[in-house]
Amino acid sequence: MTISGNRFSKAVAFLFRRVKASALLQDNRSLVAGNEVPVAPKAARMLLPRRRMPHASVVLLATVIAVFSLVPLGFIGWITYDVGSETVKTLVFRPRVGELLINTVLLESFTIPLSIALAVTLAWLTERTDIPFARLWAWLAIAPLAVPAFVHSYAWVSLIPGMRGLQSGVFVSVIAYYPFLYLPVAAALRRLDPAIEDAAASLGLDPWRVFFRTVLPQLRFAVCGGSLLIALHLLSEYGLFVMIRFDTFATAIVDQFQSSYNSPASNMLGGVLVACCLFLLGLEVLLRGNERYARVGSGSPRPADRRRLGWFVIPAILLPLALAVLTLGVPLMTLGRWLYLGGTEIWRVEIGSAFLQTMALALAGGVVATIAAAPMAWLSVRAPGRFQRVLEACHYYVGSLPGVVVALALVTITVRLVLPLYQTFATLLVAYVMLFLPRAMVGLRASIAQAPVELERAAMGLGRTPGQAVRQITMRLAAPGAAASIALTALGITNELTATLMLAPNGVDTLATKFWSLTSEIDYVSAAPYAFMMVVLSLPLTLTLYKQSKRTAGQ
Amino acid sequence: MTVAVNRFPHLLALAASLLTATALAGGANAQDEGLVVYNAQHESLGREWIDAFTKETGIKVTMRQGSDMQFANQIVQEGDASPADVFLTENSPAMTLVDGAGLFAPVEKETLDQVPEQYRPADGMWTGIAARTTVFAYDKTKLGEDKLPESLLDLADPAWKGRWGAAPAGADFQAIVASLLQLKGEDATKAWLKGLKDNATTYKGNSVAMKAVNSGEVEGAVIYHYYWFGDQAKTGENSKNVGLHYFKNQDPGAFVSVSGGGILKSTQHVKEAQAFLKFITGKAGQAILKDGTSYEYAVGKDAPSNDKLVPLADLNAPKVEASTLDSKKVVELMTAAGLI
């Protein structure tokens, strides 16, 4: 349920901006125009003098947040040290861990390629062909984001009760998560320079070869980033896999938690999971490579031609149509059926209070996480460097952990060290901030990057202090990006389950936790209103996200 | 809702107000939380008890939902600082764990007197509040009476490979293993768990396991009795092909598990907590077991259970000392067997 990823910002940043890898390309014009961003550290250092920037305090803030983020990892390390190497060996090197590892590898290696194929095909159809109602299909392609992953599997299990195991896990994962690939791929396609394709065509390549040899390679960043995001999601997802009965590390950790609360066994499984996350992060860096895909010409590219589909339009429409039925039709239909069967009596008063509590938590968490991410986001744009990269990595890794691992650490720490904070909103918010920092970084980073540093300098030249300049210029210009960050974080919190269950104050029920306890008694009818309200809460957030992505992309 | 915010200062103001609102809501909660019950019983049964108790006494109760062993270990870690006043479980091993850590306050004699001796520990530090019996839920369309297992231990036989299911991660199942451990010893338990790992399909929760029997995925499952009765009372949709086989003959599979209730030593609400336990083991509380939707056995003296259930006395359960069931050892054995 946690959204995350070291490359998260890179993946979604394709929505917002074009990446230029070479310092030579960074001419003043593009900076003044405000929509071109240097990503190479060298270029940035050359362009952005460090003097007169309020560095020290920002670095300090970002460091504090980074140190907080390291708490769960430190906790696992401490438990590992505490129980001794013999216990670690018996708990880690046992057949059960092997089984879970095989399950995880199979799940990842089927889900990722399928999602890529689906997302690229769909993005190409909506962005590069004359398919009728392209905008509608684009919308429908990201709309599944508004349906929590475990509601997807609830809908499918209701429809086909026998669904279980690897196949079903792969199927529902693809359906629930492919928008995370579709978003960056579609954005990248929208911004590719068609001149390269023209050149390829003029050298005699047929359209298919043009696609595979020039277009596809240029999507590499978007595909890698999106895949990583989904891969990390699969590691940390709990509800989806429990519902269709497929064992992963996340489900096994929760089993251990319910059998023995905070045992070394669950923490060791968490440790293996962290190792898996790090492996995926490394793998992505390897696959992404260092090739440059940026435009080298001056001026701006013309919009790409849309390919005429001709008679192919019929199968072309069938794909997004079928997908919409699978991703939206099935959840809405099963939800509708349960709601109809339940009638009016399933709409209890608790639903209203759960809705309000979820909304308050989601928005408060979104705002706090965005504020917490601000120092790092500013640093990573304005003052990139080696130390900043380390800090940024600390911000990102924790978001790739399942909620249960972060919660276990916080439970033990608050019980033993800061008892007044045990089972309070404050601790719950801290957990949300940790889990969703990467989400919060995304929108902020991109929009801070679009606020020209010249304006800050001009403000300082007119007598503002550096702090005032940042607050009055950059922060205001970054506000739309902050809204996107809040929306993305709030979306995650609305669907969060395990951390909320463990950390929430007594008497607090969110839509997700109530839905969960009802479905585990297979009371699908009473659970339906909670699922429905989750979708209601998620829709405006998804809408915000969509609008923001279009807006920042200048469309 | 966030679209309207287009300036950072406004954003900060919004953050501040949201935080204040959340804090106020939290503060308000903390003030009139009333009695805090860590409820590992089914949420619906806990809710029925609490609502009836509040209606009768006017005492506000806040419920936190979790599972047996999770809460037991959590309470041990919380120690004297536990926010919980009362702890309710589905099975007794969790009670034994907390009792062993010396965290329970003695239950009032009047309350204990409401429950027969065999459904509560001799030390009187907690009491039984309900009971449930192990059954083999089987697919009536596939298994005839003659093909049913005679003993729970038979299920470890290779003949049963791939044919039955269980929910080993749940507290319910772990209580069954605990009784097996007490009745047959460690070696026999280990061997049976190995058979379980080899033969059985594992599910998350008893109701899901029963659903799998109903849909023909497995021929039978080891669960507790009342999931079937509960489903029959609703739509019957998940149990229409399912029959219940009672092992009887003092077989480990005829184990009757006692649900427990205890009062934390650290509570600031001793009077209310005692009143609550007295209420649920008393006439009104036990009547909820008879008339409500839980279909668990009533354990109070002269408290009748639901008419539809096979009477407790006829189950011919094995003699198990509930207050000594060893939960720690069970989790250890099950982890070693690769079940959790």
mmCIF file of N, CA and C in Angstrom, chain B residues 161-263:
data_model
loop_
_atom_site.group_PDB
_atom_site.id
_atom_site.type_symbol
_atom_site.label_atom_id
_atom_site.label_comp_id
_atom_site.label_asym_id
_atom_site.label_seq_id
_atom_site.Cartn_x
_atom_site.Cartn_y
_atom_site.Cartn_z
ATOM 1 N N LYS B 161 -3.186 -35.809 1.779
ATOM 2 C CA LYS B 161 -2.407 -34.782 1.100
ATOM 3 C C LYS B 161 -3.258 -33.984 0.106
ATOM 4 N N GLY B 162 -3.207 -32.662 0.253
ATOM 5 C CA GLY B 162 -3.920 -31.790 -0.673
ATOM 6 C C GLY B 162 -5.425 -31.767 -0.497
ATOM 7 N N ARG B 163 -5.924 -32.430 0.560
ATOM 8 C CA ARG B 163 -7.377 -32.538 0.673
ATOM 9 C C ARG B 163 -8.005 -31.678 1.763
ATOM 10 N N TRP B 164 -7.173 -31.126 2.654
ATOM 11 C CA TRP B 164 -7.796 -30.343 3.721
ATOM 12 C C TRP B 164 -7.111 -29.001 3.921
ATOM 13 N N GLY B 165 -7.769 -28.120 4.666
ATOM 14 C CA GLY B 165 -7.248 -26.781 4.869
ATOM 15 C C GLY B 165 -7.308 -26.355 6.321
ATOM 16 N N ALA B 166 -6.602 -25.263 6.637
ATOM 17 C CA ALA B 166 -6.608 -24.704 7.988
ATOM 18 C C ALA B 166 -6.119 -23.267 7.906
ATOM 19 N N ALA B 167 -6.313 -22.518 8.986
ATOM 20 C CA ALA B 167 -5.826 -21.137 9.058
ATOM 21 C C ALA B 167 -4.793 -21.048 10.177
ATOM 22 N N PRO B 168 -3.559 -21.545 9.919
ATOM 23 C CA PRO B 168 -2.590 -21.715 11.006
ATOM 24 C C PRO B 168 -2.114 -20.412 11.636
ATOM 25 N N ALA B 169 -2.217 -19.285 10.921
ATOM 26 C CA ALA B 169 -1.702 -18.045 11.493
ATOM 27 C C ALA B 169 -2.652 -17.474 12.539
ATOM 28 N N GLY B 170 -3.857 -18.003 12.632
ATOM 29 C CA GLY B 170 -4.840 -17.440 13.547
ATOM 30 C C GLY B 170 -4.703 -17.962 14.965
ATOM 31 N N ALA B 171 -5.187 -17.176 15.918
ATOM 32 C CA ALA B 171 -5.125 -17.564 17.324
ATOM 33 C C ALA B 171 -5.931 -18.834 17.576
ATOM 34 N N ASP B 172 -7.045 -18.970 16.864
ATOM 35 C CA ASP B 172 -7.893 -20.142 17.024
ATOM 36 C C ASP B 172 -7.098 -21.423 16.809
ATOM 37 N N PHE B 173 -6.406 -21.452 15.691
ATOM 38 C CA PHE B 173 -5.680 -22.663 15.349
ATOM 39 C C PHE B 173 -4.528 -22.906 16.317
ATOM 40 N N GLN B 174 -3.889 -21.826 16.723
ATOM 41 C CA GLN B 174 -2.767 -21.971 17.638
ATOM 42 C C GLN B 174 -3.216 -22.508 18.990
ATOM 43 N N ALA B 175 -4.459 -22.223 19.370
ATOM 44 C CA ALA B 175 -4.990 -22.792 20.610
ATOM 45 C C ALA B 175 -5.176 -24.304 20.462
ATOM 46 N N ILE B 176 -5.622 -24.718 19.267
ATOM 47 C CA ILE B 176 -5.787 -26.151 19.020
ATOM 48 C C ILE B 176 -4.438 -26.862 19.128
ATOM 49 N N VAL B 177 -3.404 -26.228 18.537
ATOM 50 C CA VAL B 177 -2.067 -26.821 18.600
ATOM 51 C C VAL B 177 -1.585 -26.866 20.052
ATOM 52 N N ALA B 178 -1.912 -25.821 20.826
ATOM 53 C CA ALA B 178 -1.502 -25.782 22.225
ATOM 54 C C ALA B 178 -2.126 -26.947 22.993
ATOM 55 N N SER B 179 -3.374 -27.267 22.706
ATOM 56 C CA SER B 179 -4.015 -28.377 23.412
ATOM 57 C C SER B 179 -3.402 -29.706 22.967
ATOM 58 N N LEU B 180 -3.090 -29.793 21.687
ATOM 59 C CA LEU B 180 -2.427 -30.989 21.171
ATOM 60 C C LEU B 180 -1.097 -31.199 21.892
ATOM 61 N N LEU B 181 -0.370 -30.087 22.060
ATOM 62 C CA LEU B 181 0.922 -30.130 22.743
ATOM 63 C C LEU B 181 0.751 -30.642 24.170
ATOM 64 N N GLN B 182 -0.300 -30.156 24.838
ATOM 65 C CA GLN B 182 -0.528 -30.583 26.217
ATOM 66 C C GLN B 182 -0.961 -32.058 26.295
ATOM 67 N N LEU B 183 -1.773 -32.474 25.308
ATOM 68 C CA LEU B 183 -2.315 -33.834 25.358
ATOM 69 C C LEU B 183 -1.320 -34.884 24.879
ATOM 70 N N LYS B 184 -0.566 -34.567 23.821
ATOM 71 C CA LYS B 184 0.248 -35.604 23.171
ATOM 72 C C LYS B 184 1.746 -35.362 23.237
ATOM 73 N N GLY B 185 2.164 -34.198 23.723
ATOM 74 C CA GLY B 185 3.595 -33.954 23.861
ATOM 75 C C GLY B 185 4.229 -33.341 22.617
ATOM 76 N N GLU B 186 5.503 -32.932 22.777
ATOM 77 C CA GLU B 186 6.176 -32.145 21.749
ATOM 78 C C GLU B 186 6.438 -32.928 20.454
ATOM 79 N N ASP B 187 6.900 -34.167 20.578
ATOM 80 C CA ASP B 187 7.256 -34.923 19.373
ATOM 81 C C ASP B 187 6.045 -35.178 18.487
ATOM 82 N N ALA B 188 4.954 -35.586 19.122
ATOM 83 C CA ALA B 188 3.739 -35.857 18.352
ATOM 84 C C ALA B 188 3.232 -34.569 17.688
ATOM 85 N N THR B 189 3.338 -33.446 18.413
ATOM 86 C CA THR B 189 2.886 -32.167 17.859
ATOM 87 C C THR B 189 3.731 -31.775 16.655
ATOM 88 N N LYS B 190 5.046 -31.945 16.810
ATOM 89 C CA LYS B 190 5.957 -31.619 15.697
ATOM 90 C C LYS B 190 5.593 -32.438 14.465
ATOM 91 N N ALA B 191 5.372 -33.740 14.682
ATOM 92 C CA ALA B 191 5.061 -34.617 13.561
ATOM 93 C C ALA B 191 3.750 -34.203 12.907
ATOM 94 N N TRP B 192 2.779 -33.835 13.738
ATOM 95 C CA TRP B 192 1.490 -33.435 13.183
ATOM 96 C C TRP B 192 1.614 -32.137 12.382
ATOM 97 N N LEU B 193 2.407 -31.187 12.912
ATOM 98 C CA LEU B 193 2.602 -29.914 12.211
ATOM 99 C C LEU B 193 3.300 -30.141 10.868
ATOM 100 N N LYS B 194 4.210 -31.112 10.854
ATOM 101 C CA LYS B 194 4.885 -31.421 9.589
ATOM 102 C C LYS B 194 3.859 -31.963 8.587
ATOM 103 N N GLY B 195 2.967 -32.834 9.092
ATOM 104 C CA GLY B 195 1.898 -33.352 8.248
ATOM 105 C C GLY B 195 1.010 -32.235 7.726
ATOM 106 N N LEU B 196 0.740 -31.279 8.599
ATOM 107 C CA LEU B 196 -0.076 -30.118 8.211
ATOM 108 C C LEU B 196 0.595 -29.348 7.079
ATOM 109 N N LYS B 197 1.900 -29.102 7.260
ATOM 110 C CA LYS B 197 2.651 -28.351 6.253
ATOM 111 C C LYS B 197 2.626 -29.089 4.900
ATOM 112 N N ASP B 198 2.785 -30.427 4.965
ATOM 113 C CA ASP B 198 2.816 -31.214 3.725
ATOM 114 C C ASP B 198 1.441 -31.355 3.081
ATOM 115 N N ASN B 199 0.418 -31.522 3.907
ATOM 116 C CA ASN B 199 -0.889 -31.915 3.378
ATOM 117 C C ASN B 199 -1.872 -30.781 3.148
ATOM 118 N N ALA B 200 -1.812 -29.773 4.007
ATOM 119 C CA ALA B 200 -2.929 -28.828 4.052
ATOM 120 C C ALA B 200 -2.708 -27.589 3.185
ATOM 121 N N THR B 201 -3.807 -27.010 2.752
ATOM 122 C CA THR B 201 -3.797 -25.699 2.116
ATOM 123 C C THR B 201 -4.061 -24.683 3.226
ATOM 124 N N THR B 202 -3.284 -23.587 3.247
ATOM 125 C CA THR B 202 -3.461 -22.645 4.358
ATOM 126 C C THR B 202 -4.270 -21.429 3.927
ATOM 127 N N TYR B 203 -5.093 -20.986 4.839
ATOM 128 C CA TYR B 203 -5.974 -19.844 4.580
ATOM 129 C C TYR B 203 -5.777 -18.783 5.645
ATOM 130 N N LYS B 204 -6.242 -17.567 5.330
ATOM 131 C CA LYS B 204 -6.209 -16.493 6.321
ATOM 132 C C LYS B 204 -7.570 -16.434 6.984
ATOM 133 N N GLY B 205 -7.704 -17.074 8.096
ATOM 134 C CA GLY B 205 -8.961 -17.000 8.824
ATOM 135 C C GLY B 205 -9.846 -18.200 8.606
ATOM 136 N N ASN B 206 -10.579 -18.569 9.666
ATOM 137 C CA ASN B 206 -11.465 -19.720 9.634
ATOM 138 C C ASN B 206 -12.595 -19.574 8.621
ATOM 139 N N SER B 207 -13.146 -18.363 8.513
ATOM 140 C CA SER B 207 -14.280 -18.194 7.612
ATOM 141 C C SER B 207 -13.844 -18.388 6.165
ATOM 142 N N VAL B 208 -12.625 -17.951 5.858
ATOM 143 C CA VAL B 208 -12.117 -18.132 4.494
ATOM 144 C C VAL B 208 -11.891 -19.620 4.214
ATOM 145 N N ALA B 209 -11.398 -20.338 5.246
ATOM 146 C CA ALA B 209 -11.177 -21.777 5.081
ATOM 147 C C ALA B 209 -12.501 -22.494 4.821
ATOM 148 N N MET B 210 -13.534 -22.099 5.577
ATOM 149 C CA MET B 210 -14.839 -22.729 5.379
ATOM 150 C C MET B 210 -15.376 -22.434 3.976
ATOM 151 N N LYS B 211 -15.152 -21.205 3.529
ATOM 152 C CA LYS B 211 -15.595 -20.816 2.203
ATOM 153 C C LYS B 211 -14.927 -21.687 1.143
ATOM 154 N N ALA B 212 -13.656 -22.023 1.390
ATOM 155 C CA ALA B 212 -12.925 -22.856 0.435
ATOM 156 C C ALA B 212 -13.510 -24.271 0.392
ATOM 157 N N VAL B 213 -13.948 -24.789 1.546
ATOM 158 C CA VAL B 213 -14.593 -26.101 1.577
ATOM 159 C C VAL B 213 -15.886 -26.027 0.781
ATOM 160 N N ASN B 214 -16.621 -24.972 1.004
ATOM 161 C CA ASN B 214 -17.908 -24.811 0.340
ATOM 162 C C ASN B 214 -17.770 -24.753 -1.176
ATOM 163 N N SER B 215 -16.697 -24.089 -1.639
ATOM 164 C CA SER B 215 -16.557 -23.939 -3.086
ATOM 165 C C SER B 215 -15.824 -25.132 -3.699
ATOM 166 N N GLY B 216 -15.539 -26.161 -2.891
ATOM 167 C CA GLY B 216 -14.962 -27.381 -3.447
ATOM 168 C C GLY B 216 -13.459 -27.356 -3.624
ATOM 169 N N GLU B 217 -12.796 -26.329 -3.053
ATOM 170 C CA GLU B 217 -11.346 -26.243 -3.204
ATOM 171 C C GLU B 217 -10.631 -27.324 -2.412
ATOM 172 N N VAL B 218 -11.110 -27.578 -1.195
ATOM 173 C CA VAL B 218 -10.582 -28.670 -0.374
ATOM 174 C C VAL B 218 -11.772 -29.464 0.157
ATOM 175 N N GLU B 219 -11.493 -30.707 0.627
ATOM 176 C CA GLU B 219 -12.604 -31.538 1.083
ATOM 177 C C GLU B 219 -13.028 -31.227 2.513
ATOM 178 N N GLY B 220 -12.113 -30.660 3.276
ATOM 179 C CA GLY B 220 -12.469 -30.324 4.649
ATOM 180 C C GLY B 220 -11.506 -29.325 5.236
ATOM 181 N N ALA B 221 -11.862 -28.763 6.402
ATOM 182 C CA ALA B 221 -10.981 -27.815 7.075
ATOM 183 C C ALA B 221 -11.189 -27.898 8.582
ATOM 184 N N VAL B 222 -10.095 -27.714 9.327
ATOM 185 C CA VAL B 222 -10.193 -27.682 10.784
ATOM 186 C C VAL B 222 -10.498 -26.253 11.207
ATOM 187 N N ILE B 223 -11.696 -26.040 11.733
ATOM 188 C CA ILE B 223 -12.097 -24.696 12.154
ATOM 189 C C ILE B 223 -12.862 -24.809 13.474
ATOM 190 N N TYR B 224 -13.378 -23.696 13.961
ATOM 191 C CA TYR B 224 -14.274 -23.742 15.108
ATOM 192 C C TYR B 224 -15.724 -23.764 14.617
ATOM 193 N N HIS B 225 -16.605 -24.247 15.480
ATOM 194 C CA HIS B 225 -17.954 -24.579 15.036
ATOM 195 C C HIS B 225 -18.794 -23.404 14.541
ATOM 196 N N TYR B 226 -18.622 -22.216 15.179
ATOM 197 C CA TYR B 226 -19.662 -21.196 15.009
ATOM 198 C C TYR B 226 -19.601 -20.444 13.693
ATOM 199 N N TYR B 227 -18.507 -20.615 12.919
ATOM 200 C CA TYR B 227 -18.467 -19.954 11.608
ATOM 201 C C TYR B 227 -19.587 -20.503 10.729
ATOM 202 N N TRP B 228 -19.793 -21.830 10.875
ATOM 203 C CA TRP B 228 -20.836 -22.475 10.090
ATOM 204 C C TRP B 228 -22.213 -21.979 10.507
ATOM 205 N N PHE B 229 -22.458 -21.950 11.849
ATOM 206 C CA PHE B 229 -23.771 -21.523 12.318
ATOM 207 C C PHE B 229 -24.054 -20.064 11.960
ATOM 208 N N GLY B 230 -23.018 -19.252 12.066
ATOM 209 C CA GLY B 230 -23.174 -17.836 11.737
ATOM 210 C C GLY B 230 -23.577 -17.655 10.279
ATOM 211 N N ASP B 231 -22.899 -18.395 9.406
ATOM 212 C CA ASP B 231 -23.192 -18.254 7.991
ATOM 213 C C ASP B 231 -24.584 -18.797 7.654
ATOM 214 N N GLN B 232 -24.938 -19.924 8.285
ATOM 215 C CA GLN B 232 -26.270 -20.494 8.067
ATOM 216 C C GLN B 232 -27.352 -19.492 8.474
ATOM 217 N N ALA B 233 -27.090 -18.755 9.547
ATOM 218 C CA ALA B 233 -28.091 -17.802 10.026
ATOM 219 C C ALA B 233 -28.235 -16.609 9.094
ATOM 220 N N LYS B 234 -27.152 -16.284 8.374
ATOM 221 C CA LYS B 234 -27.228 -15.149 7.448
ATOM 222 C C LYS B 234 -27.802 -15.609 6.114
ATOM 223 N N THR B 235 -26.920 -15.869 5.149
ATOM 224 C CA THR B 235 -27.439 -16.254 3.838
ATOM 225 C C THR B 235 -27.175 -17.719 3.538
ATOM 226 N N GLY B 236 -26.241 -18.325 4.279
ATOM 227 C CA GLY B 236 -25.886 -19.711 4.006
ATOM 228 C C GLY B 236 -25.052 -19.853 2.749
ATOM 229 N N GLU B 237 -24.731 -18.720 2.146
ATOM 230 C CA GLU B 237 -24.050 -18.711 0.851
ATOM 231 C C GLU B 237 -22.675 -19.388 0.908
ATOM 232 N N ASN B 238 -22.006 -19.263 2.070
ATOM 233 C CA ASN B 238 -20.646 -19.798 2.178
ATOM 234 C C ASN B 238 -20.590 -21.160 2.856
ATOM 235 N N SER B 239 -21.733 -21.746 3.161
ATOM 236 C CA SER B 239 -21.695 -23.017 3.885
ATOM 237 C C SER B 239 -22.761 -24.005 3.413
ATOM 238 N N LYS B 240 -23.325 -23.760 2.241
ATOM 239 C CA LYS B 240 -24.449 -24.635 1.861
ATOM 240 C C LYS B 240 -24.030 -26.076 1.558
ATOM 241 N N ASN B 241 -22.763 -26.267 1.131
ATOM 242 C CA ASN B 241 -22.301 -27.635 0.875
ATOM 243 C C ASN B 241 -21.552 -28.228 2.064
ATOM 244 N N VAL B 242 -21.504 -27.470 3.174
ATOM 245 C CA VAL B 242 -20.608 -27.840 4.259
ATOM 246 C C VAL B 242 -21.358 -28.531 5.396
ATOM 247 N N GLY B 243 -20.791 -29.648 5.884
ATOM 248 C CA GLY B 243 -21.311 -30.300 7.080
ATOM 249 C C GLY B 243 -20.275 -30.211 8.187
ATOM 250 N N LEU B 244 -20.708 -30.380 9.449
ATOM 251 C CA LEU B 244 -19.758 -30.334 10.562
ATOM 252 C C LEU B 244 -19.555 -31.724 11.135
ATOM 253 N N HIS B 245 -18.289 -32.099 11.293
ATOM 254 C CA HIS B 245 -17.960 -33.384 11.894
ATOM 255 C C HIS B 245 -17.334 -33.118 13.260
ATOM 256 N N TYR B 246 -17.982 -33.645 14.334
ATOM 257 C CA TYR B 246 -17.439 -33.488 15.689
ATOM 258 C C TYR B 246 -16.621 -34.729 16.003
ATOM 259 N N PHE B 247 -15.356 -34.548 16.368
ATOM 260 C CA PHE B 247 -14.493 -35.711 16.602
ATOM 261 C C PHE B 247 -14.922 -36.507 17.848
ATOM 262 N N LYS B 248 -15.362 -35.782 18.893
ATOM 263 C CA LYS B 248 -15.763 -36.421 20.167
ATOM 264 C C LYS B 248 -14.683 -37.372 20.713
ATOM 265 N N ASN B 249 -15.089 -38.425 21.467
ATOM 266 C CA ASN B 249 -14.146 -39.433 22.005
ATOM 267 C C ASN B 249 -12.909 -38.856 22.681
ATOM 268 N N GLN B 250 -12.996 -37.671 23.234
ATOM 269 C CA GLN B 250 -11.852 -37.011 23.873
ATOM 270 C C GLN B 250 -10.647 -36.904 22.945
ATOM 271 N N ASP B 251 -10.915 -36.868 21.658
ATOM 272 C CA ASP B 251 -9.851 -36.673 20.673
ATOM 273 C C ASP B 251 -9.319 -35.240 20.802
ATOM 274 N N PRO B 252 -8.015 -35.025 20.465
ATOM 275 C CA PRO B 252 -7.524 -33.636 20.466
ATOM 276 C C PRO B 252 -8.387 -32.742 19.572
ATOM 277 N N GLY B 253 -8.986 -33.342 18.557
ATOM 278 C CA GLY B 253 -9.837 -32.581 17.644
ATOM 279 C C GLY B 253 -11.201 -32.234 18.214
ATOM 280 N N ALA B 254 -11.478 -32.713 19.439
ATOM 281 C CA ALA B 254 -12.743 -32.342 20.079
ATOM 282 C C ALA B 254 -12.511 -31.259 21.113
ATOM 283 N N PHE B 255 -11.333 -30.646 21.043
ATOM 284 C CA PHE B 255 -10.920 -29.627 22.012
ATOM 285 C C PHE B 255 -11.924 -28.468 22.096
ATOM 286 N N VAL B 256 -12.317 -28.158 23.312
ATOM 287 C CA VAL B 256 -13.159 -26.986 23.543
ATOM 288 C C VAL B 256 -12.279 -25.865 24.066
ATOM 289 N N SER B 257 -12.248 -24.758 23.346
ATOM 290 C CA SER B 257 -11.378 -23.655 23.717
ATOM 291 C C SER B 257 -12.166 -22.601 24.485
ATOM 292 N N VAL B 258 -11.593 -22.159 25.592
ATOM 293 C CA VAL B 258 -12.264 -21.168 26.434
ATOM 294 C C VAL B 258 -11.791 -19.770 26.061
ATOM 295 N N SER B 259 -12.737 -18.883 25.772
ATOM 296 C CA SER B 259 -12.397 -17.482 25.559
ATOM 297 C C SER B 259 -12.253 -16.819 26.921
ATOM 298 N N GLY B 260 -11.266 -15.933 27.036
ATOM 299 C CA GLY B 260 -10.990 -15.368 28.353
ATOM 300 C C GLY B 260 -11.245 -13.883 28.452
ATOM 301 N N GLY B 261 -11.452 -13.433 29.699
ATOM 302 C CA GLY B 261 -11.551 -12.008 29.991
ATOM 303 C C GLY B 261 -10.758 -11.716 31.245
ATOM 304 N N GLY B 262 -9.967 -10.649 31.229
ATOM 305 C CA GLY B 262 -9.165 -10.321 32.402
ATOM 306 C C GLY B 262 -9.065 -8.816 32.587
ATOM 307 N N ILE B 263 -8.674 -8.420 33.802
ATOM 308 C CA ILE B 263 -8.542 -7.003 34.116
ATOM 309 C C ILE B 263 -7.082 -6.690 34.380
#
